[in-house]
Amino acid sequence: MKLIIVVVIAGAVLAAVLAMLNSVSPPGDLSVSFRDGTNFYDAGISGSSGATVDPFTVEVVVTDADSGDPVEGATVTITGYSGGGSSNPTDGSGVTSVTVNNVEMPANTNQIKLDVEVSAGGYHTLTLEDAITVVR
C-alpha cells in the first residue's frame, strides 16, 4: 500500500515538473535601431595626432525581433577604443540613451568603430560589432 502511494505521488510530481518545463518558452531575439543617425558621430578632431573624443550620446530603440514590440528593461552597453558607456534600462517604448565617454581616436586614424551589446531578461544577448562609426 505504501509503495502504491509513493508511486502515485512520484507520478504527480513528475507530471507537475514536465508541465512547468513545457510552459517555459525559449529566449527570444532582440533587434536594435538607432534614432536620428546617432550611430554616426563626427568628433570634429583636426590634425592626425591621437585625441580623446568628446562625450556624445547615442539613442537606441530595442524591440523584439519577431514581433517588433518594444522591449522594456533592456540594457545597452557601448564599448571600444578604451571608452564606452552603459544605459539606464529602456523605457516602455524600448528607448534609451547612452552617453559614450573616454573614446580614444588613435593617431593617423580617420575613423573608428564601436560595438553595441544589448541584454534583456527572456532574450538572447545581442552583440553588434562595428555598429557605431566615429570619424575624426
Backbone as JSON Lines, residues from 0, in Angstrom:
{"i":0,"aa":"M","n":[0.82,-1.19,0.0],"ca":[0.0,0.0,0.0],"c":[0.87,1.26,0.0]}
{"i":1,"aa":"K","n":[1.92,1.27,0.84],"ca":[2.81,2.42,0.9],"c":[3.52,2.62,-0.45]}
{"i":2,"aa":"L","n":[3.88,1.52,-1.09],"ca":[4.54,1.59,-2.38],"c":[3.64,2.24,-3.43]}
{"i":3,"aa":"I","n":[2.38,1.91,-3.42],"ca":[1.42,2.49,-4.36],"c":[1.3,3.99,-4.13]}
{"i":4,"aa":"I","n":[1.24,4.41,-2.87],"ca":[1.13,5.84,-2.54],"c":[2.39,6.58,-3.02]}
{"i":5,"aa":"V","n":[3.56,6.0,-2.8],"ca":[4.81,6.63,-3.24],"c":[4.84,6.74,-4.76]}
{"i":6,"aa":"V","n":[4.42,5.71,-5.47],"ca":[4.41,5.73,-6.92],"c":[3.44,6.79,-7.44]}
{"i":7,"aa":"V","n":[2.27,6.9,-6.83],"ca":[1.29,7.91,-7.24],"c":[1.82,9.32,-6.99]}
{"i":8,"aa":"I","n":[2.43,9.55,-5.85],"ca":[2.98,10.87,-5.54],"c":[4.13,11.2,-6.51]}
{"i":9,"aa":"A","n":[5.02,10.24,-6.75],"ca":[6.13,10.46,-7.67],"c":[5.61,10.77,-9.08]}
{"i":10,"aa":"G","n":[4.58,10.09,-9.51],"ca":[3.98,10.36,-10.82],"c":[3.39,11.76,-10.89]}
{"i":11,"aa":"A","n":[2.73,12.19,-9.82],"ca":[2.15,13.53,-9.79],"c":[3.23,14.6,-9.82]}
{"i":12,"aa":"V","n":[4.31,14.39,-9.08],"ca":[5.41,15.34,-9.07],"c":[6.06,15.41,-10.45]}
{"i":13,"aa":"L","n":[6.29,14.26,-11.06],"ca":[6.87,14.23,-12.39],"c":[5.98,14.95,-13.41]}
{"i":14,"aa":"A","n":[4.69,14.74,-13.34],"ca":[3.76,15.42,-14.25],"c":[3.8,16.94,-14.03]}
{"i":15,"aa":"A","n":[3.9,17.38,-12.79],"ca":[3.96,18.82,-12.5],"c":[5.25,19.44,-13.04]}
{"i":16,"aa":"V","n":[6.36,18.73,-12.88],"ca":[7.64,19.23,-13.38],"c":[7.62,19.31,-14.91]}
{"i":17,"aa":"L","n":[7.11,18.32,-15.58],"ca":[7.02,18.33,-17.04],"c":[6.12,19.46,-17.53]}
{"i":18,"aa":"A","n":[5.01,19.68,-16.85],"ca":[4.11,20.78,-17.24],"c":[4.81,22.12,-17.08]}
{"i":19,"aa":"M","n":[5.58,22.27,-16.01],"ca":[6.29,23.52,-15.78],"c":[7.36,23.73,-16.86]}
{"i":20,"aa":"L","n":[8.09,22.69,-17.22],"ca":[9.11,22.81,-18.26],"c":[8.49,23.16,-19.61]}
{"i":21,"aa":"N","n":[7.34,22.63,-19.92],"ca":[6.68,22.94,-21.19],"c":[6.16,24.37,-21.24]}
{"i":22,"aa":"S","n":[5.92,24.98,-20.08],"ca":[5.39,26.34,-20.06],"c":[6.5,27.38,-20.19]}
{"i":23,"aa":"V","n":[7.76,26.97,-20.04],"ca":[8.88,27.9,-20.17],"c":[9.22,28.04,-21.64]}
{"i":24,"aa":"S","n":[9.09,29.27,-22.16],"ca":[9.38,29.48,-23.57],"c":[10.87,29.79,-23.75]}
{"i":25,"aa":"P","n":[11.43,29.41,-24.88],"ca":[12.84,29.67,-25.13],"c":[13.07,31.18,-25.27]}
{"i":26,"aa":"P","n":[14.31,31.61,-25.04],"ca":[14.6,33.04,-25.16],"c":[14.31,33.56,-26.57]}
{"i":27,"aa":"G","n":[13.9,34.81,-26.64],"ca":[13.65,35.44,-27.93],"c":[14.88,36.18,-28.41]}
{"i":28,"aa":"D","n":[14.74,36.81,-29.57],"ca":[15.83,37.58,-30.15],"c":[15.49,39.06,-30.1]}
{"i":29,"aa":"L","n":[16.51,39.88,-29.95],"ca":[16.37,41.33,-29.88],"c":[16.75,41.97,-31.21]}
{"i":30,"aa":"S","n":[16.2,43.15,-31.44],"ca":[16.56,43.96,-32.59],"c":[16.86,45.37,-32.09]}
{"i":31,"aa":"V","n":[17.8,46.06,-32.74],"ca":[18.21,47.39,-32.31],"c":[18.19,48.34,-33.5]}
{"i":32,"aa":"S","n":[17.7,49.54,-33.25],"ca":[17.83,50.61,-34.25],"c":[18.33,51.86,-33.53]}
{"i":33,"aa":"F","n":[18.9,52.76,-34.3],"ca":[19.46,53.99,-33.75],"c":[18.61,55.15,-34.22]}
{"i":34,"aa":"R","n":[18.25,56.03,-33.3],"ca":[17.42,57.18,-33.64],"c":[18.25,58.26,-34.31]}
{"i":35,"aa":"D","n":[17.68,58.85,-35.34],"ca":[18.23,60.05,-35.98],"c":[19.7,59.92,-36.35]}
{"i":36,"aa":"G","n":[20.12,58.75,-36.79],"ca":[21.5,58.59,-37.23],"c":[22.52,58.71,-36.13]}
{"i":37,"aa":"T","n":[22.12,58.46,-34.86],"ca":[23.06,58.62,-33.76],"c":[24.11,57.52,-33.7]}
{"i":38,"aa":"N","n":[24.12,56.62,-34.68],"ca":[25.2,55.63,-34.73],"c":[26.36,56.12,-35.6]}
{"i":39,"aa":"F","n":[26.32,57.4,-35.98],"ca":[27.41,58.04,-36.71],"c":[27.72,59.34,-35.98]}
{"i":40,"aa":"Y","n":[28.99,59.52,-35.57],"ca":[29.36,60.7,-34.8],"c":[30.6,61.34,-35.41]}
{"i":41,"aa":"D","n":[30.49,62.63,-35.72],"ca":[31.62,63.42,-36.21],"c":[32.26,64.08,-35.01]}
{"i":42,"aa":"A","n":[33.45,63.62,-34.64],"ca":[34.13,64.11,-33.44],"c":[34.72,65.5,-33.61]}
{"i":43,"aa":"G","n":[34.87,65.96,-34.84],"ca":[35.41,67.3,-35.07],"c":[36.86,67.46,-34.64]}
{"i":44,"aa":"I","n":[37.63,66.38,-34.73],"ca":[39.04,66.42,-34.34],"c":[39.87,66.76,-35.57]}
{"i":45,"aa":"S","n":[40.68,67.83,-35.47],"ca":[41.53,68.2,-36.59],"c":[42.93,67.63,-36.38]}
{"i":46,"aa":"G","n":[43.68,67.54,-37.45],"ca":[45.04,67.01,-37.37],"c":[45.04,65.5,-37.39]}
{"i":47,"aa":"S","n":[46.23,64.94,-37.16],"ca":[46.36,63.49,-37.25],"c":[46.86,62.86,-35.95]}
{"i":48,"aa":"S","n":[47.07,63.67,-34.91],"ca":[47.55,63.09,-33.66],"c":[46.41,62.44,-32.9]}
{"i":49,"aa":"G","n":[46.74,61.57,-31.97],"ca":[45.73,60.89,-31.16],"c":[45.0,61.9,-30.28]}
{"i":50,"aa":"A","n":[43.74,61.61,-29.98],"ca":[42.95,62.53,-29.16],"c":[41.79,61.79,-28.52]}
{"i":51,"aa":"T","n":[41.33,62.33,-27.4],"ca":[40.14,61.78,-26.75],"c":[38.91,62.46,-27.35]}
{"i":52,"aa":"V","n":[37.95,61.65,-27.77],"ca":[36.71,62.15,-28.36],"c":[35.84,62.73,-27.25]}
{"i":53,"aa":"D","n":[35.24,63.89,-27.5],"ca":[34.3,64.47,-26.53],"c":[33.14,63.51,-26.31]}
{"i":54,"aa":"P","n":[32.56,63.51,-25.1],"ca":[31.4,62.64,-24.85],"c":[30.28,62.93,-25.86]}
{"i":55,"aa":"F","n":[29.59,61.88,-26.28],"ca":[28.45,62.02,-27.19],"c":[27.37,61.03,-26.79]}
{"i":56,"aa":"T","n":[26.16,61.26,-27.27],"ca":[25.01,60.44,-26.88],"c":[24.47,59.65,-28.07]}
{"i":57,"aa":"V","n":[24.18,58.39,-27.82],"ca":[23.58,57.51,-28.81],"c":[22.19,57.14,-28.31]}
{"i":58,"aa":"E","n":[21.17,57.35,-29.15],"ca":[19.8,56.98,-28.78],"c":[19.45,55.67,-29.46]}
{"i":59,"aa":"V","n":[18.99,54.7,-28.66],"ca":[18.77,53.34,-29.12],"c":[17.32,52.95,-28.87]}
{"i":60,"aa":"V","n":[16.77,52.21,-29.84],"ca":[15.43,51.62,-29.69],"c":[15.61,50.11,-29.75]}
{"i":61,"aa":"V","n":[15.13,49.41,-28.71],"ca":[15.25,47.96,-28.62],"c":[13.86,47.34,-28.79]}
{"i":62,"aa":"T","n":[13.75,46.41,-29.73],"ca":[12.48,45.74,-29.98],"c":[12.67,44.23,-30.03]}
{"i":63,"aa":"D","n":[11.54,43.53,-29.91],"ca":[11.52,42.08,-30.09],"c":[11.69,41.82,-31.58]}
{"i":64,"aa":"A","n":[12.67,41.0,-31.95],"ca":[12.98,40.78,-33.36],"c":[11.83,40.12,-34.12]}
{"i":65,"aa":"D","n":[11.02,39.33,-33.43],"ca":[9.93,38.62,-34.11],"c":[8.67,39.48,-34.22]}
{"i":66,"aa":"S","n":[8.27,40.1,-33.12],"ca":[7.0,40.83,-33.1],"c":[7.14,42.31,-33.41]}
{"i":67,"aa":"G","n":[8.35,42.87,-33.21],"ca":[8.54,44.3,-33.39],"c":[8.09,45.12,-32.19]}
{"i":68,"aa":"D","n":[7.62,44.44,-31.14],"ca":[7.17,45.15,-29.94],"c":[8.37,45.72,-29.18]}
{"i":69,"aa":"P","n":[8.21,46.9,-28.56],"ca":[9.31,47.47,-27.77],"c":[9.64,46.56,-26.59]}
{"i":70,"aa":"V","n":[10.91,46.54,-26.21],"ca":[11.36,45.75,-25.07],"c":[11.72,46.71,-23.94]}
{"i":71,"aa":"E","n":[10.96,46.64,-22.87],"ca":[11.21,47.47,-21.7],"c":[12.21,46.77,-20.8]}
{"i":72,"aa":"G","n":[13.13,47.54,-20.2],"ca":[14.08,46.99,-19.24],"c":[15.36,46.45,-19.83]}
{"i":73,"aa":"A","n":[15.58,46.64,-21.14],"ca":[16.83,46.18,-21.76],"c":[17.97,47.13,-21.39]}
{"i":74,"aa":"T","n":[19.18,46.6,-21.32],"ca":[20.37,47.4,-21.05],"c":[21.25,47.41,-22.29]}
{"i":75,"aa":"V","n":[21.74,48.58,-22.66],"ca":[22.59,48.76,-23.83],"c":[23.98,49.2,-23.36]}
{"i":76,"aa":"T","n":[25.01,48.51,-23.84],"ca":[26.38,48.85,-23.49],"c":[27.16,49.08,-24.78]}
{"i":77,"aa":"I","n":[27.94,50.17,-24.81],"ca":[28.76,50.51,-25.97],"c":[30.21,50.47,-25.54]}
{"i":78,"aa":"T","n":[31.06,49.77,-26.31],"ca":[32.46,49.64,-25.94],"c":[33.37,49.77,-27.16]}
{"i":79,"aa":"G","n":[34.62,50.11,-26.88],"ca":[35.63,50.15,-27.92],"c":[36.57,51.32,-27.73]}
{"i":80,"aa":"Y","n":[37.82,51.14,-28.11],"ca":[38.83,52.18,-28.08],"c":[38.93,52.85,-26.71]}
{"i":81,"aa":"S","n":[39.01,52.02,-25.68],"ca":[39.21,52.43,-24.28],"c":[38.03,53.18,-23.69]}
{"i":82,"aa":"G","n":[36.95,53.31,-24.41],"ca":[35.83,54.07,-23.89],"c":[34.54,53.3,-23.98]}
{"i":83,"aa":"G","n":[33.46,53.98,-23.65],"ca":[32.16,53.35,-23.77],"c":[31.17,53.94,-22.81]}
{"i":84,"aa":"G","n":[30.05,53.27,-22.71],"ca":[29.0,53.72,-21.81],"c":[27.95,52.65,-21.67]}
{"i":85,"aa":"S","n":[27.16,52.78,-20.62],"ca":[26.08,51.84,-20.37],"c":[24.82,52.63,-20.09]}
{"i":86,"aa":"S","n":[23.69,52.09,-20.52],"ca":[22.44,52.82,-20.43],"c":[21.67,52.51,-19.16]}
{"i":87,"aa":"N","n":[20.72,53.37,-18.88],"ca":[19.65,53.01,-17.97],"c":[18.77,52.03,-18.74]}
{"i":88,"aa":"P","n":[17.94,51.25,-18.05],"ca":[17.07,50.33,-18.79],"c":[16.16,51.08,-19.77]}
{"i":89,"aa":"T","n":[15.82,50.41,-20.87],"ca":[14.9,51.01,-21.84],"c":[13.54,51.24,-21.2]}
{"i":90,"aa":"D","n":[12.84,52.25,-21.69],"ca":[11.51,52.58,-21.17],"c":[10.45,51.72,-21.87]}
{"i":91,"aa":"G","n":[9.19,52.02,-21.62],"ca":[8.09,51.25,-22.19],"c":[8.03,51.3,-23.71]}
{"i":92,"aa":"S","n":[8.71,52.28,-24.31],"ca":[8.78,52.36,-25.77],"c":[10.03,51.69,-26.32]}
{"i":93,"aa":"G","n":[10.84,51.06,-25.44],"ca":[12.07,50.4,-25.86],"c":[13.21,51.36,-26.11]}
{"i":94,"aa":"V","n":[13.09,52.6,-25.63],"ca":[14.07,53.65,-25.93],"c":[14.98,53.91,-24.73]}
{"i":95,"aa":"T","n":[16.25,54.15,-25.02],"ca":[17.2,54.62,-24.01],"c":[18.29,55.43,-24.69]}
{"i":96,"aa":"S","n":[19.0,56.21,-23.91],"ca":[20.15,56.98,-24.39],"c":[21.4,56.5,-23.68]}
{"i":97,"aa":"V","n":[22.49,56.45,-24.42],"ca":[23.77,56.04,-23.84],"c":[24.77,57.17,-24.09]}
{"i":98,"aa":"T","n":[25.37,57.69,-23.03],"ca":[26.44,58.67,-23.18],"c":[27.75,57.91,-23.26]}
{"i":99,"aa":"V","n":[28.48,58.15,-24.34],"ca":[29.74,57.45,-24.59],"c":[30.88,58.38,-24.18]}
{"i":100,"aa":"N","n":[31.77,57.88,-23.33],"ca":[32.87,58.67,-22.78],"c":[34.21,58.0,-23.04]}
{"i":101,"aa":"N","n":[35.27,58.82,-23.02],"ca":[36.66,58.35,-23.0],"c":[37.08,57.51,-24.2]}
{"i":102,"aa":"V","n":[36.46,57.74,-25.35],"ca":[36.87,57.03,-26.56],"c":[38.14,57.71,-27.1]}
{"i":103,"aa":"E","n":[39.14,56.89,-27.42],"ca":[40.41,57.41,-27.92],"c":[40.48,57.24,-29.44]}
{"i":104,"aa":"M","n":[40.68,58.34,-30.14],"ca":[40.93,58.3,-31.58],"c":[42.44,58.17,-31.77]}
{"i":105,"aa":"P","n":[42.9,57.02,-32.29],"ca":[44.35,56.83,-32.46],"c":[44.93,57.82,-33.48]}
{"i":106,"aa":"A","n":[46.21,58.07,-33.34],"ca":[46.91,58.93,-34.3],"c":[46.82,58.31,-35.7]}
{"i":107,"aa":"N","n":[46.74,59.17,-36.69],"ca":[46.71,58.77,-38.1],"c":[45.54,57.85,-38.45]}
{"i":108,"aa":"T","n":[44.45,57.98,-37.74],"ca":[43.24,57.19,-37.99],"c":[42.1,58.17,-38.23]}
{"i":109,"aa":"N","n":[41.35,57.95,-39.3],"ca":[40.26,58.87,-39.63],"c":[38.91,58.43,-39.09]}
{"i":110,"aa":"Q","n":[38.77,57.13,-38.78],"ca":[37.51,56.67,-38.2],"c":[37.74,55.43,-37.36]}
{"i":111,"aa":"I","n":[36.87,55.26,-36.38],"ca":[36.9,54.07,-35.55],"c":[35.47,53.54,-35.44]}
{"i":112,"aa":"K","n":[35.36,52.28,-35.05],"ca":[34.04,51.63,-34.9],"c":[33.89,51.15,-33.46]}
{"i":113,"aa":"L","n":[32.69,51.3,-32.93],"ca":[32.38,50.85,-31.57],"c":[31.36,49.72,-31.62]}
{"i":114,"aa":"D","n":[31.4,48.86,-30.61],"ca":[30.49,47.72,-30.53],"c":[29.33,48.03,-29.6]}
{"i":115,"aa":"V","n":[28.19,47.39,-29.85],"ca":[26.99,47.57,-29.03],"c":[26.55,46.19,-28.54]}
{"i":116,"aa":"E","n":[26.24,46.1,-27.24],"ca":[25.7,44.86,-26.68],"c":[24.38,45.2,-25.98]}
{"i":117,"aa":"V","n":[23.36,44.4,-26.26],"ca":[22.03,44.62,-25.69],"c":[21.6,43.35,-24.98]}
{"i":118,"aa":"S","n":[21.13,43.51,-23.74],"ca":[20.65,42.34,-22.99],"c":[19.32,42.69,-22.32]}
{"i":119,"aa":"A","n":[18.47,41.67,-22.2],"ca":[17.17,41.82,-21.55],"c":[16.72,40.45,-21.09]}
{"i":120,"aa":"G","n":[16.02,40.4,-19.97],"ca":[15.51,39.14,-19.46],"c":[14.6,38.47,-20.48]}
{"i":121,"aa":"G","n":[14.77,37.17,-20.67],"ca":[13.94,36.42,-21.61],"c":[14.4,36.49,-23.05]}
{"i":122,"aa":"Y","n":[15.59,37.1,-23.29],"ca":[16.11,37.26,-24.64],"c":[17.57,36.83,-24.7]}
{"i":123,"aa":"H","n":[17.99,36.39,-25.9],"ca":[19.41,36.17,-26.14],"c":[20.1,37.54,-26.14]}
{"i":124,"aa":"T","n":[21.33,37.6,-25.64],"ca":[22.1,38.84,-25.71],"c":[22.48,39.09,-27.16]}
{"i":125,"aa":"L","n":[22.31,40.34,-27.58],"ca":[22.62,40.73,-28.95],"c":[23.91,41.54,-28.95]}
{"i":126,"aa":"T","n":[24.88,41.14,-29.77],"ca":[26.13,41.88,-29.92],"c":[26.25,42.34,-31.36]}
{"i":127,"aa":"L","n":[26.42,43.64,-31.53],"ca":[26.61,44.24,-32.86],"c":[28.02,44.8,-32.92]}
{"i":128,"aa":"E","n":[28.89,44.14,-33.69],"ca":[30.25,44.64,-33.84],"c":[30.28,45.76,-34.87]}
{"i":129,"aa":"D","n":[31.09,46.78,-34.6],"ca":[31.28,47.91,-35.51],"c":[29.96,48.62,-35.83]}
{"i":130,"aa":"A","n":[29.09,48.74,-34.84],"ca":[27.77,49.31,-35.05],"c":[27.75,50.83,-35.06]}
{"i":131,"aa":"I","n":[28.74,51.44,-34.44],"ca":[28.77,52.9,-34.35],"c":[30.09,53.38,-34.96]}
{"i":132,"aa":"T","n":[29.98,54.36,-35.85],"ca":[31.16,54.93,-36.51],"c":[31.44,56.3,-35.93]}
{"i":133,"aa":"V","n":[32.7,56.51,-35.54],"ca":[33.16,57.83,-35.08],"c":[34.23,58.29,-36.05]}
{"i":134,"aa":"V","n":[34.03,59.46,-36.63],"ca":[35.01,59.99,-37.58],"c":[35.73,61.18,-36.98]}
{"i":135,"aa":"R","n":[36.93,61.38,-37.47],"ca":[37.78,62.47,-37.0],"c":[37.11,63.78,-37.36]}
